[in-house]
């Protein structure tokens, strides 16, 4: 068994790195955003003063109460524009479907939230059951994509040429795995970053290139800040409701598939033998999985399903051995 020092030392080092990274990020964001916040606050107070000077009959307390109501409505996804009566509902079926997708995938943009007590209670139980189901589905879908990617891996392995197992295969296997991952990442960049970013740029006129790729990154990493929401700034005059419904549904499908592909890339990366050995050393575990990691990608899942005992033999082999011994005793 690994010693306690071998286990706790990497944990303490990672904890120090994590806390330092948190503090560094907080410092940078504070330096970048605080001046803008102060400038925006000064502009806001100036405009309030100008409004009160032009409208002396308006009471400041009444104005603040109205602003509180507007802010509360905006937080719940209710349109506060008095003249924008054509604003689409945030809780029609297709908008609700987009909400449940972001809820169960834990993206959680927060652009709309349950309004009533009963809906909040339902949301708790719905997510309690739905999130594990979604994670299970994403895992199974990622496994399917993994099997499809194995076809590409085997083709690359045959083209580049492989050595027999035990003759320095891991040295040859690393370039194959690296090329395999590079191709998968390239395809992911084309079909899940570049093309969707171009579509969002065309369909969202207020978004810039940076906004589009910022939204994609925030979504596929399940951060979900909610500052950019597809089809959120459209009224029924801009888009037909059926077009908006199709758009939201396609975005939901894109998010689910994109998350599965992200899981696939992570899975492919951690199965590289050199990466796995480093992770084993970092976590203080024995390197008993190095031989499994050095095998072709297609063989890993099959081998990982066979349980092994402490002696290193498959439990299947052990049971067969016990059955043969029992048969010999009965024969005697």
mmCIF file of C-alpha atoms in Angstrom:
data_model
loop_
_atom_site.group_PDB
_atom_site.id
_atom_site.type_symbol
_atom_site.label_atom_id
_atom_site.label_comp_id
_atom_site.label_asym_id
_atom_site.label_seq_id
_atom_site.Cartn_x
_atom_site.Cartn_y
_atom_site.Cartn_z
ATOM 1 C CA UNK A 1 0.000 0.000 0.000
ATOM 2 C CA UNK A 2 1.218 3.509 -0.691
ATOM 3 C CA UNK A 3 2.436 5.447 2.315
ATOM 4 C CA UNK A 4 0.441 8.307 3.762
ATOM 5 C CA UNK A 5 3.154 10.754 2.753
ATOM 6 C CA UNK A 6 2.902 9.557 -0.836
ATOM 7 C CA UNK A 7 -0.854 10.199 -0.783
ATOM 8 C CA UNK A 8 -1.068 13.460 1.175
ATOM 9 C CA UNK A 9 1.892 15.265 -0.369
ATOM 10 C CA UNK A 10 0.360 15.464 -3.869
ATOM 11 C CA UNK A 11 -2.959 16.501 -2.297
ATOM 12 C CA UNK A 12 -1.321 19.354 -0.423
ATOM 13 C CA UNK A 13 0.569 20.449 -3.518
ATOM 14 C CA UNK A 14 -2.616 20.411 -5.618
ATOM 15 C CA UNK A 15 -4.484 22.251 -2.861
ATOM 16 C CA UNK A 16 -1.838 24.969 -2.839
ATOM 17 C CA UNK A 17 -1.948 25.223 -6.646
ATOM 18 C CA UNK A 18 -5.767 25.336 -6.603
ATOM 19 C CA UNK A 19 -5.972 28.060 -3.952
ATOM 20 C CA UNK A 20 -3.253 30.082 -5.679
ATOM 21 C CA UNK A 21 -5.067 29.794 -9.003
ATOM 22 C CA UNK A 22 -8.331 30.896 -7.369
ATOM 23 C CA UNK A 23 -6.704 33.925 -5.798
ATOM 24 C CA UNK A 24 -4.888 34.804 -9.023
ATOM 25 C CA UNK A 25 -8.146 34.661 -10.975
ATOM 26 C CA UNK A 26 -9.928 36.763 -8.357
ATOM 27 C CA UNK A 27 -7.169 39.377 -8.488
ATOM 28 C CA UNK A 28 -7.200 39.586 -12.305
ATOM 29 C CA UNK A 29 -11.007 39.772 -12.532
ATOM 30 C CA UNK A 30 -11.057 42.424 -9.816
ATOM 31 C CA UNK A 31 -8.518 44.535 -11.701
ATOM 32 C CA UNK A 32 -10.346 44.113 -15.014
ATOM 33 C CA UNK A 33 -13.961 44.488 -13.934
ATOM 34 C CA UNK A 34 -13.965 46.867 -10.988
ATOM 35 C CA UNK A 35 -13.089 50.006 -13.011
ATOM 36 C CA UNK A 36 -15.871 49.158 -15.480
ATOM 37 C CA UNK A 37 -18.281 48.578 -12.612
ATOM 38 C CA UNK A 38 -17.474 51.950 -11.078
ATOM 39 C CA UNK A 39 -17.805 53.730 -14.437
ATOM 40 C CA UNK A 40 -21.134 52.034 -15.113
ATOM 41 C CA UNK A 41 -22.352 52.930 -11.618
ATOM 42 C CA UNK A 42 -21.442 56.590 -12.068
ATOM 43 C CA UNK A 43 -23.202 56.677 -15.451
ATOM 44 C CA UNK A 44 -26.288 55.093 -13.916
ATOM 45 C CA UNK A 45 -26.483 57.627 -11.072
ATOM 46 C CA UNK A 46 -25.965 60.463 -13.537
ATOM 47 C CA UNK A 47 -28.832 59.293 -15.697
ATOM 48 C CA UNK A 48 -31.099 58.855 -12.671
ATOM 49 C CA UNK A 49 -30.342 62.412 -11.570
ATOM 50 C CA UNK A 50 -31.056 63.706 -15.082
ATOM 51 C CA UNK A 51 -34.346 61.798 -15.153
ATOM 52 C CA UNK A 52 -35.447 63.202 -11.796
ATOM 53 C CA UNK A 53 -34.531 66.746 -12.854
ATOM 54 C CA UNK A 54 -36.637 66.443 -16.018
ATOM 55 C CA UNK A 55 -39.491 64.767 -14.144
ATOM 56 C CA UNK A 56 -39.801 66.553 -10.816
ATOM 57 C CA UNK A 57 -43.175 64.959 -10.124
ATOM 58 C CA UNK A 58 -41.612 61.489 -9.896
ATOM 59 C CA UNK A 59 -40.787 60.381 -6.369
ATOM 60 C CA UNK A 60 -37.424 58.670 -5.902
ATOM 61 C CA UNK A 61 -38.879 55.954 -3.659
ATOM 62 C CA UNK A 62 -41.567 55.131 -6.219
ATOM 63 C CA UNK A 63 -38.918 54.960 -8.911
ATOM 64 C CA UNK A 64 -36.779 52.605 -6.822
ATOM 65 C CA UNK A 65 -39.797 50.378 -6.151
ATOM 66 C CA UNK A 66 -40.535 50.207 -9.867
ATOM 67 C CA UNK A 67 -36.916 49.369 -10.641
ATOM 68 C CA UNK A 68 -37.001 46.574 -8.031
ATOM 69 C CA UNK A 69 -40.057 45.075 -9.722
ATOM 70 C CA UNK A 70 -38.377 45.304 -13.139
ATOM 71 C CA UNK A 71 -35.200 43.651 -11.841
ATOM 72 C CA UNK A 72 -37.217 40.885 -10.193
ATOM 73 C CA UNK A 73 -39.174 40.274 -13.405
ATOM 74 C CA UNK A 74 -35.963 40.186 -15.437
ATOM 75 C CA UNK A 75 -34.419 37.637 -13.050
ATOM 76 C CA UNK A 76 -37.423 35.351 -13.594
ATOM 77 C CA UNK A 77 -37.193 35.716 -17.362
ATOM 78 C CA UNK A 78 -40.266 37.955 -17.681
ATOM 79 C CA UNK A 79 -39.974 40.731 -20.260
ATOM 80 C CA UNK A 80 -40.093 44.155 -18.604
ATOM 81 C CA UNK A 81 -40.399 46.223 -21.801
ATOM 82 C CA UNK A 82 -43.758 48.010 -21.611
ATOM 83 C CA UNK A 83 -44.032 48.463 -25.363
ATOM 84 C CA UNK A 84 -42.655 45.029 -26.323
ATOM 85 C CA UNK A 85 -45.951 43.160 -26.056
ATOM 86 C CA UNK A 86 -44.806 40.676 -28.717
ATOM 87 C CA UNK A 87 -42.074 39.230 -26.529
ATOM 88 C CA UNK A 88 -42.310 35.399 -26.597
ATOM 89 C CA UNK A 89 -43.133 33.459 -23.474
ATOM 90 C CA UNK A 90 -40.261 32.019 -21.479
ATOM 91 C CA UNK A 91 -42.445 29.072 -20.472
ATOM 92 C CA UNK A 92 -43.993 27.750 -23.647
ATOM 93 C CA UNK A 93 -43.232 24.096 -24.388
ATOM 94 C CA UNK A 94 -40.098 24.656 -26.479
ATOM 95 C CA UNK A 95 -38.628 27.233 -24.124
ATOM 96 C CA UNK A 96 -39.369 24.862 -21.240
ATOM 97 C CA UNK A 97 -37.645 22.052 -23.152
ATOM 98 C CA UNK A 98 -34.562 24.235 -23.523
ATOM 99 C CA UNK A 99 -34.754 24.975 -19.790
ATOM 100 C CA UNK A 100 -34.962 21.282 -18.835
ATOM 101 C CA UNK A 101 -32.006 20.522 -21.118
ATOM 102 C CA UNK A 102 -29.829 23.117 -19.404
ATOM 103 C CA UNK A 103 -31.120 21.943 -16.027
ATOM 104 C CA UNK A 104 -30.396 18.227 -16.432
ATOM 105 C CA UNK A 105 -27.033 18.778 -18.133
ATOM 106 C CA UNK A 106 -26.122 21.063 -15.174
ATOM 107 C CA UNK A 107 -25.318 23.931 -17.547
ATOM 108 C CA UNK A 108 -27.958 26.044 -15.812
ATOM 109 C CA UNK A 109 -27.859 29.405 -17.568
ATOM 110 C CA UNK A 110 -30.203 30.941 -15.004
ATOM 111 C CA UNK A 111 -31.959 33.073 -17.638
ATOM 112 C CA UNK A 112 -35.283 31.739 -16.362
ATOM 113 C CA UNK A 113 -36.052 30.224 -12.987
ATOM 114 C CA UNK A 114 -39.164 28.593 -11.501
ATOM 115 C CA UNK A 115 -41.635 31.246 -10.351
ATOM 116 C CA UNK A 116 -43.888 29.424 -7.904
ATOM 117 C CA UNK A 117 -43.395 27.319 -4.793
ATOM 118 C CA UNK A 118 -44.807 24.174 -6.429
ATOM 119 C CA UNK A 119 -42.585 24.556 -9.510
ATOM 120 C CA UNK A 120 -39.490 25.039 -7.334
ATOM 121 C CA UNK A 121 -40.366 21.899 -5.369
ATOM 122 C CA UNK A 122 -40.941 19.962 -8.588
ATOM 123 C CA UNK A 123 -37.624 21.267 -9.933
ATOM 124 C CA UNK A 124 -35.778 19.757 -6.954
ATOM 125 C CA UNK A 125 -37.207 16.264 -7.405
ATOM 126 C CA UNK A 126 -37.063 16.488 -11.201
ATOM 127 C CA UNK A 127 -33.347 17.310 -11.125
ATOM 128 C CA UNK A 128 -32.688 14.762 -8.378
ATOM 129 C CA UNK A 129 -33.883 11.991 -10.686
ATOM 130 C CA UNK A 130 -32.999 13.565 -14.019
ATOM 131 C CA UNK A 131 -29.371 14.533 -13.456
ATOM 132 C CA UNK A 132 -28.184 10.932 -12.758
ATOM 133 C CA UNK A 133 -30.194 9.708 -15.757
ATOM 134 C CA UNK A 134 -28.594 12.384 -17.931
ATOM 135 C CA UNK A 135 -25.099 11.508 -16.713
ATOM 136 C CA UNK A 136 -25.782 7.830 -17.412
ATOM 137 C CA UNK A 137 -27.041 8.661 -20.906
ATOM 138 C CA UNK A 138 -24.029 10.872 -21.639
ATOM 139 C CA UNK A 139 -21.702 8.112 -20.445
ATOM 140 C CA UNK A 140 -23.380 5.505 -22.650
ATOM 141 C CA UNK A 141 -23.414 7.881 -25.610
ATOM 142 C CA UNK A 142 -19.737 8.647 -25.013
ATOM 143 C CA UNK A 143 -19.033 4.892 -24.990
ATOM 144 C CA UNK A 144 -20.741 4.582 -28.367
ATOM 145 C CA UNK A 145 -18.628 7.429 -29.730
ATOM 146 C CA UNK A 146 -15.577 5.747 -28.219
ATOM 147 C CA UNK A 147 -16.287 2.573 -30.171
ATOM 148 C CA UNK A 148 -16.679 4.583 -33.358
ATOM 149 C CA UNK A 149 -13.388 6.363 -32.695
ATOM 150 C CA UNK A 150 -11.716 2.956 -32.286
ATOM 151 C CA UNK A 151 -12.281 2.356 -36.002
ATOM 152 C CA UNK A 152 -10.156 5.408 -36.722
ATOM 153 C CA UNK A 153 -7.573 4.324 -34.143
ATOM 154 C CA UNK A 154 -7.204 0.843 -35.639
ATOM 155 C CA UNK A 155 -6.841 2.306 -39.129
ATOM 156 C CA UNK A 156 -4.095 4.643 -37.918
ATOM 157 C CA UNK A 157 -2.430 1.813 -36.032
ATOM 158 C CA UNK A 158 -2.318 -0.326 -39.166
ATOM 159 C CA UNK A 159 -1.023 2.533 -41.323
ATOM 160 C CA UNK A 160 1.738 3.674 -38.972
ATOM 161 C CA UNK A 161 2.694 0.127 -38.106
ATOM 162 C CA UNK A 162 2.772 -1.481 -34.698
ATOM 163 C CA UNK A 163 5.268 -3.631 -32.918
ATOM 164 C CA UNK A 164 4.311 -6.859 -31.168
ATOM 165 C CA UNK A 165 3.366 -6.533 -27.516
ATOM 166 C CA UNK A 166 6.457 -6.661 -25.338
ATOM 167 C CA UNK A 167 8.815 -5.175 -27.934
ATOM 168 C CA UNK A 168 8.552 -1.512 -27.079
ATOM 169 C CA UNK A 169 4.953 -1.178 -28.221
ATOM 170 C CA UNK A 170 4.203 1.754 -25.889
ATOM 171 C CA UNK A 171 6.795 3.846 -27.715
ATOM 172 C CA UNK A 172 5.049 3.179 -31.021
ATOM 173 C CA UNK A 173 1.583 3.448 -29.512
ATOM 174 C CA UNK A 174 2.085 7.007 -28.234
ATOM 175 C CA UNK A 175 2.337 8.645 -31.693
ATOM 176 C CA UNK A 176 -0.751 6.701 -32.815
ATOM 177 C CA UNK A 177 -2.754 7.804 -29.794
ATOM 178 C CA UNK A 178 -1.539 11.384 -30.149
ATOM 179 C CA UNK A 179 -2.493 11.508 -33.832
ATOM 180 C CA UNK A 180 -5.827 9.877 -33.006
ATOM 181 C CA UNK A 181 -6.641 12.518 -30.398
ATOM 182 C CA UNK A 182 -5.476 15.338 -32.677
ATOM 183 C CA UNK A 183 -7.857 14.178 -35.400
ATOM 184 C CA UNK A 184 -10.757 13.900 -32.934
ATOM 185 C CA UNK A 185 -10.008 17.367 -31.547
ATOM 186 C CA UNK A 186 -9.799 18.786 -35.077
ATOM 187 C CA UNK A 187 -13.176 17.293 -36.005
ATOM 188 C CA UNK A 188 -14.609 18.608 -32.738
ATOM 189 C CA UNK A 189 -13.238 22.081 -33.465
ATOM 190 C CA UNK A 190 -14.790 22.111 -36.938
ATOM 191 C CA UNK A 191 -18.229 20.671 -36.165
ATOM 192 C CA UNK A 192 -18.747 21.895 -32.590
ATOM 193 C CA UNK A 193 -16.840 25.187 -32.485
ATOM 194 C CA UNK A 194 -16.304 26.797 -35.900
ATOM 195 C CA UNK A 195 -19.548 25.833 -37.663
ATOM 196 C CA UNK A 196 -21.849 26.457 -34.652
ATOM 197 C CA UNK A 197 -20.047 29.740 -33.980
ATOM 198 C CA UNK A 198 -20.732 30.833 -37.548
ATOM 199 C CA UNK A 199 -24.400 29.846 -37.224
ATOM 200 C CA UNK A 200 -24.772 31.737 -33.950
ATOM 201 C CA UNK A 201 -23.117 34.789 -35.504
ATOM 202 C CA UNK A 202 -25.658 34.726 -38.328
ATOM 203 C CA UNK A 203 -28.739 34.078 -36.163
ATOM 204 C CA UNK A 204 -27.783 36.328 -33.242
ATOM 205 C CA UNK A 205 -27.204 39.818 -34.716
ATOM 206 C CA UNK A 206 -26.132 41.322 -31.388
ATOM 207 C CA UNK A 207 -23.381 38.734 -30.843
ATOM 208 C CA UNK A 208 -19.781 39.161 -31.972
ATOM 209 C CA UNK A 209 -17.358 36.370 -32.925
ATOM 210 C CA UNK A 210 -15.988 36.449 -29.400
ATOM 211 C CA UNK A 211 -19.495 36.275 -27.930
ATOM 212 C CA UNK A 212 -20.327 33.205 -30.019
ATOM 213 C CA UNK A 213 -17.259 31.205 -29.019
ATOM 214 C CA UNK A 214 -17.519 32.476 -25.466
ATOM 215 C CA UNK A 215 -21.077 31.086 -25.319
ATOM 216 C CA UNK A 216 -19.950 27.754 -26.782
ATOM 217 C CA UNK A 217 -17.092 27.381 -24.314
ATOM 218 C CA UNK A 218 -19.203 28.402 -21.314
ATOM 219 C CA UNK A 219 -21.904 25.933 -22.390
ATOM 220 C CA UNK A 220 -19.824 22.850 -23.247
ATOM 221 C CA UNK A 221 -17.837 23.196 -20.024
ATOM 222 C CA UNK A 222 -21.191 23.359 -18.140
ATOM 223 C CA UNK A 223 -20.231 26.692 -16.563
ATOM 224 C CA UNK A 224 -23.391 28.319 -17.893
ATOM 225 C CA UNK A 225 -23.067 31.943 -16.831
ATOM 226 C CA UNK A 226 -26.262 32.876 -18.662
ATOM 227 C CA UNK A 227 -25.142 36.210 -20.077
ATOM 228 C CA UNK A 228 -25.734 34.940 -23.635
ATOM 229 C CA UNK A 229 -28.851 32.899 -24.426
ATOM 230 C CA UNK A 230 -29.842 31.779 -27.952
ATOM 231 C CA UNK A 231 -33.121 33.295 -29.246
ATOM 232 C CA UNK A 232 -33.493 35.301 -26.052
ATOM 233 C CA UNK A 233 -33.589 38.741 -27.719
ATOM 234 C CA UNK A 234 -36.139 37.921 -30.391
ATOM 235 C CA UNK A 235 -39.805 38.955 -30.423
ATOM 236 C CA UNK A 236 -42.603 37.313 -32.375
ATOM 237 C CA UNK A 237 -42.225 40.098 -34.940
ATOM 238 C CA UNK A 238 -38.604 39.111 -35.612
ATOM 239 C CA UNK A 239 -39.129 35.359 -35.823
ATOM 240 C CA UNK A 240 -42.070 33.087 -36.399
ATOM 241 C CA UNK A 241 -42.694 31.062 -33.194
ATOM 242 C CA UNK A 242 -42.138 27.787 -35.068
ATOM 243 C CA UNK A 243 -38.687 28.938 -36.231
ATOM 244 C CA UNK A 244 -37.749 29.936 -32.711
ATOM 245 C CA UNK A 245 -38.910 26.534 -31.420
ATOM 246 C CA UNK A 246 -36.787 24.701 -34.021
ATOM 247 C CA UNK A 247 -33.792 26.882 -33.167
ATOM 248 C CA UNK A 248 -34.060 26.188 -29.432
ATOM 249 C CA UNK A 249 -34.524 22.456 -30.025
ATOM 250 C CA UNK A 250 -31.460 22.243 -32.277
ATOM 251 C CA UNK A 251 -29.399 24.124 -29.692
ATOM 252 C CA UNK A 252 -30.547 21.618 -27.044
ATOM 253 C CA UNK A 253 -29.485 18.676 -29.246
ATOM 254 C CA UNK A 254 -26.175 20.402 -29.972
ATOM 255 C CA UNK A 255 -25.455 20.856 -26.257
ATOM 256 C CA UNK A 256 -26.147 17.203 -25.419
ATOM 257 C CA UNK A 257 -24.015 15.831 -28.268
ATOM 258 C CA UNK A 258 -21.271 18.391 -27.589
ATOM 259 C CA UNK A 259 -21.027 17.370 -23.943
ATOM 260 C CA UNK A 260 -20.678 13.705 -24.955
ATOM 261 C CA UNK A 261 -17.866 14.562 -27.383
ATOM 262 C CA UNK A 262 -16.088 16.574 -24.682
ATOM 263 C CA UNK A 263 -16.282 13.525 -22.393
ATOM 264 C CA UNK A 264 -14.862 11.398 -25.219
ATOM 265 C CA UNK A 265 -11.859 13.702 -25.655
ATOM 266 C CA UNK A 266 -11.154 13.625 -21.924
ATOM 267 C CA UNK A 267 -11.477 9.834 -21.901
ATOM 268 C CA UNK A 268 -9.073 9.449 -24.821
ATOM 269 C CA UNK A 269 -6.559 11.755 -23.182
ATOM 270 C CA UNK A 270 -6.466 9.994 -19.806
ATOM 271 C CA UNK A 271 -6.019 6.562 -21.439
ATOM 272 C CA UNK A 272 -2.645 7.551 -22.889
ATOM 273 C CA UNK A 273 -0.166 5.294 -21.006
ATOM 274 C CA UNK A 274 2.183 8.139 -20.097
ATOM 275 C CA UNK A 275 -0.715 10.237 -18.798
ATOM 276 C CA UNK A 276 -2.181 7.356 -16.821
ATOM 277 C CA UNK A 277 1.173 6.537 -15.237
ATOM 278 C CA UNK A 278 1.555 10.164 -14.181
ATOM 279 C CA UNK A 279 -1.952 10.162 -12.719
ATOM 280 C CA UNK A 280 -1.236 6.928 -10.855
ATOM 281 C CA UNK A 281 1.928 8.451 -9.438
ATOM 282 C CA UNK A 282 0.092 11.650 -8.541
ATOM 283 C CA UNK A 283 -2.712 9.853 -6.714
ATOM 284 C CA UNK A 284 -0.277 7.503 -5.007
ATOM 285 C CA UNK A 285 -1.781 4.359 -6.546
ATOM 286 C CA UNK A 286 0.110 1.351 -7.808
ATOM 287 C CA UNK A 287 0.831 1.207 -11.523
ATOM 288 C CA UNK A 288 -1.152 -1.999 -11.990
ATOM 289 C CA UNK A 289 -3.122 -0.449 -14.848
ATOM 290 C CA UNK A 290 -0.087 0.468 -16.950
ATOM 291 C CA UNK A 291 -0.323 -2.729 -18.990
ATOM 292 C CA UNK A 292 -4.013 -2.034 -19.619
ATOM 293 C CA UNK A 293 -3.280 1.543 -20.642
ATOM 294 C CA UNK A 294 -0.592 0.371 -23.051
ATOM 295 C CA UNK A 295 -3.029 -1.826 -24.943
ATOM 296 C CA UNK A 296 -4.997 -0.623 -27.975
ATOM 297 C CA UNK A 297 -8.011 1.524 -27.206
ATOM 298 C CA UNK A 298 -10.415 -1.122 -28.440
ATOM 299 C CA UNK A 299 -9.070 -3.736 -26.012
ATOM 300 C CA UNK A 300 -9.160 -1.580 -22.898
ATOM 301 C CA UNK A 301 -12.890 -1.613 -22.262
ATOM 302 C CA UNK A 302 -13.102 -5.382 -22.806
ATOM 303 C CA UNK A 303 -10.222 -6.076 -20.418
ATOM 304 C CA UNK A 304 -11.397 -3.559 -17.814
ATOM 305 C CA UNK A 305 -14.653 -5.518 -17.422
ATOM 306 C CA UNK A 306 -12.794 -8.648 -16.189
ATOM 307 C CA UNK A 307 -12.385 -8.599 -12.379
ATOM 308 C CA UNK A 308 -8.999 -9.583 -10.996
ATOM 309 C CA UNK A 309 -8.089 -10.889 -7.564
ATOM 310 C CA UNK A 310 -5.049 -9.980 -5.506
ATOM 311 C CA UNK A 311 -2.989 -12.767 -7.045
ATOM 312 C CA UNK A 312 -3.343 -11.219 -10.435
ATOM 313 C CA UNK A 313 -5.557 -13.946 -11.903
ATOM 314 C CA UNK A 314 -8.930 -13.385 -13.430
ATOM 315 C CA UNK A 315 -11.775 -14.465 -11.188
ATOM 316 C CA UNK A 316 -13.128 -16.376 -14.181
ATOM 317 C CA UNK A 317 -9.901 -18.417 -14.379
ATOM 318 C CA UNK A 318 -9.978 -18.940 -10.615
ATOM 319 C CA UNK A 319 -13.527 -20.297 -10.713
ATOM 320 C CA UNK A 320 -12.651 -22.663 -13.574
ATOM 321 C CA UNK A 321 -9.629 -23.880 -11.585
ATOM 322 C CA UNK A 322 -11.799 -24.554 -8.529
ATOM 323 C CA UNK A 323 -14.334 -26.448 -10.621
ATOM 324 C CA UNK A 324 -11.610 -28.684 -12.060
ATOM 325 C CA UNK A 325 -10.233 -29.420 -8.579
ATOM 326 C CA UNK A 326 -13.718 -30.347 -7.352
ATOM 327 C CA UNK A 327 -14.221 -32.668 -10.329
ATOM 328 C CA UNK A 328 -10.927 -34.442 -9.581
ATOM 329 C CA UNK A 329 -11.911 -34.979 -5.927
ATOM 330 C CA UNK A 330 -15.284 -36.431 -6.936
ATOM 331 C CA UNK A 331 -13.564 -38.724 -9.440
ATOM 332 C CA UNK A 332 -11.228 -40.019 -6.717
#
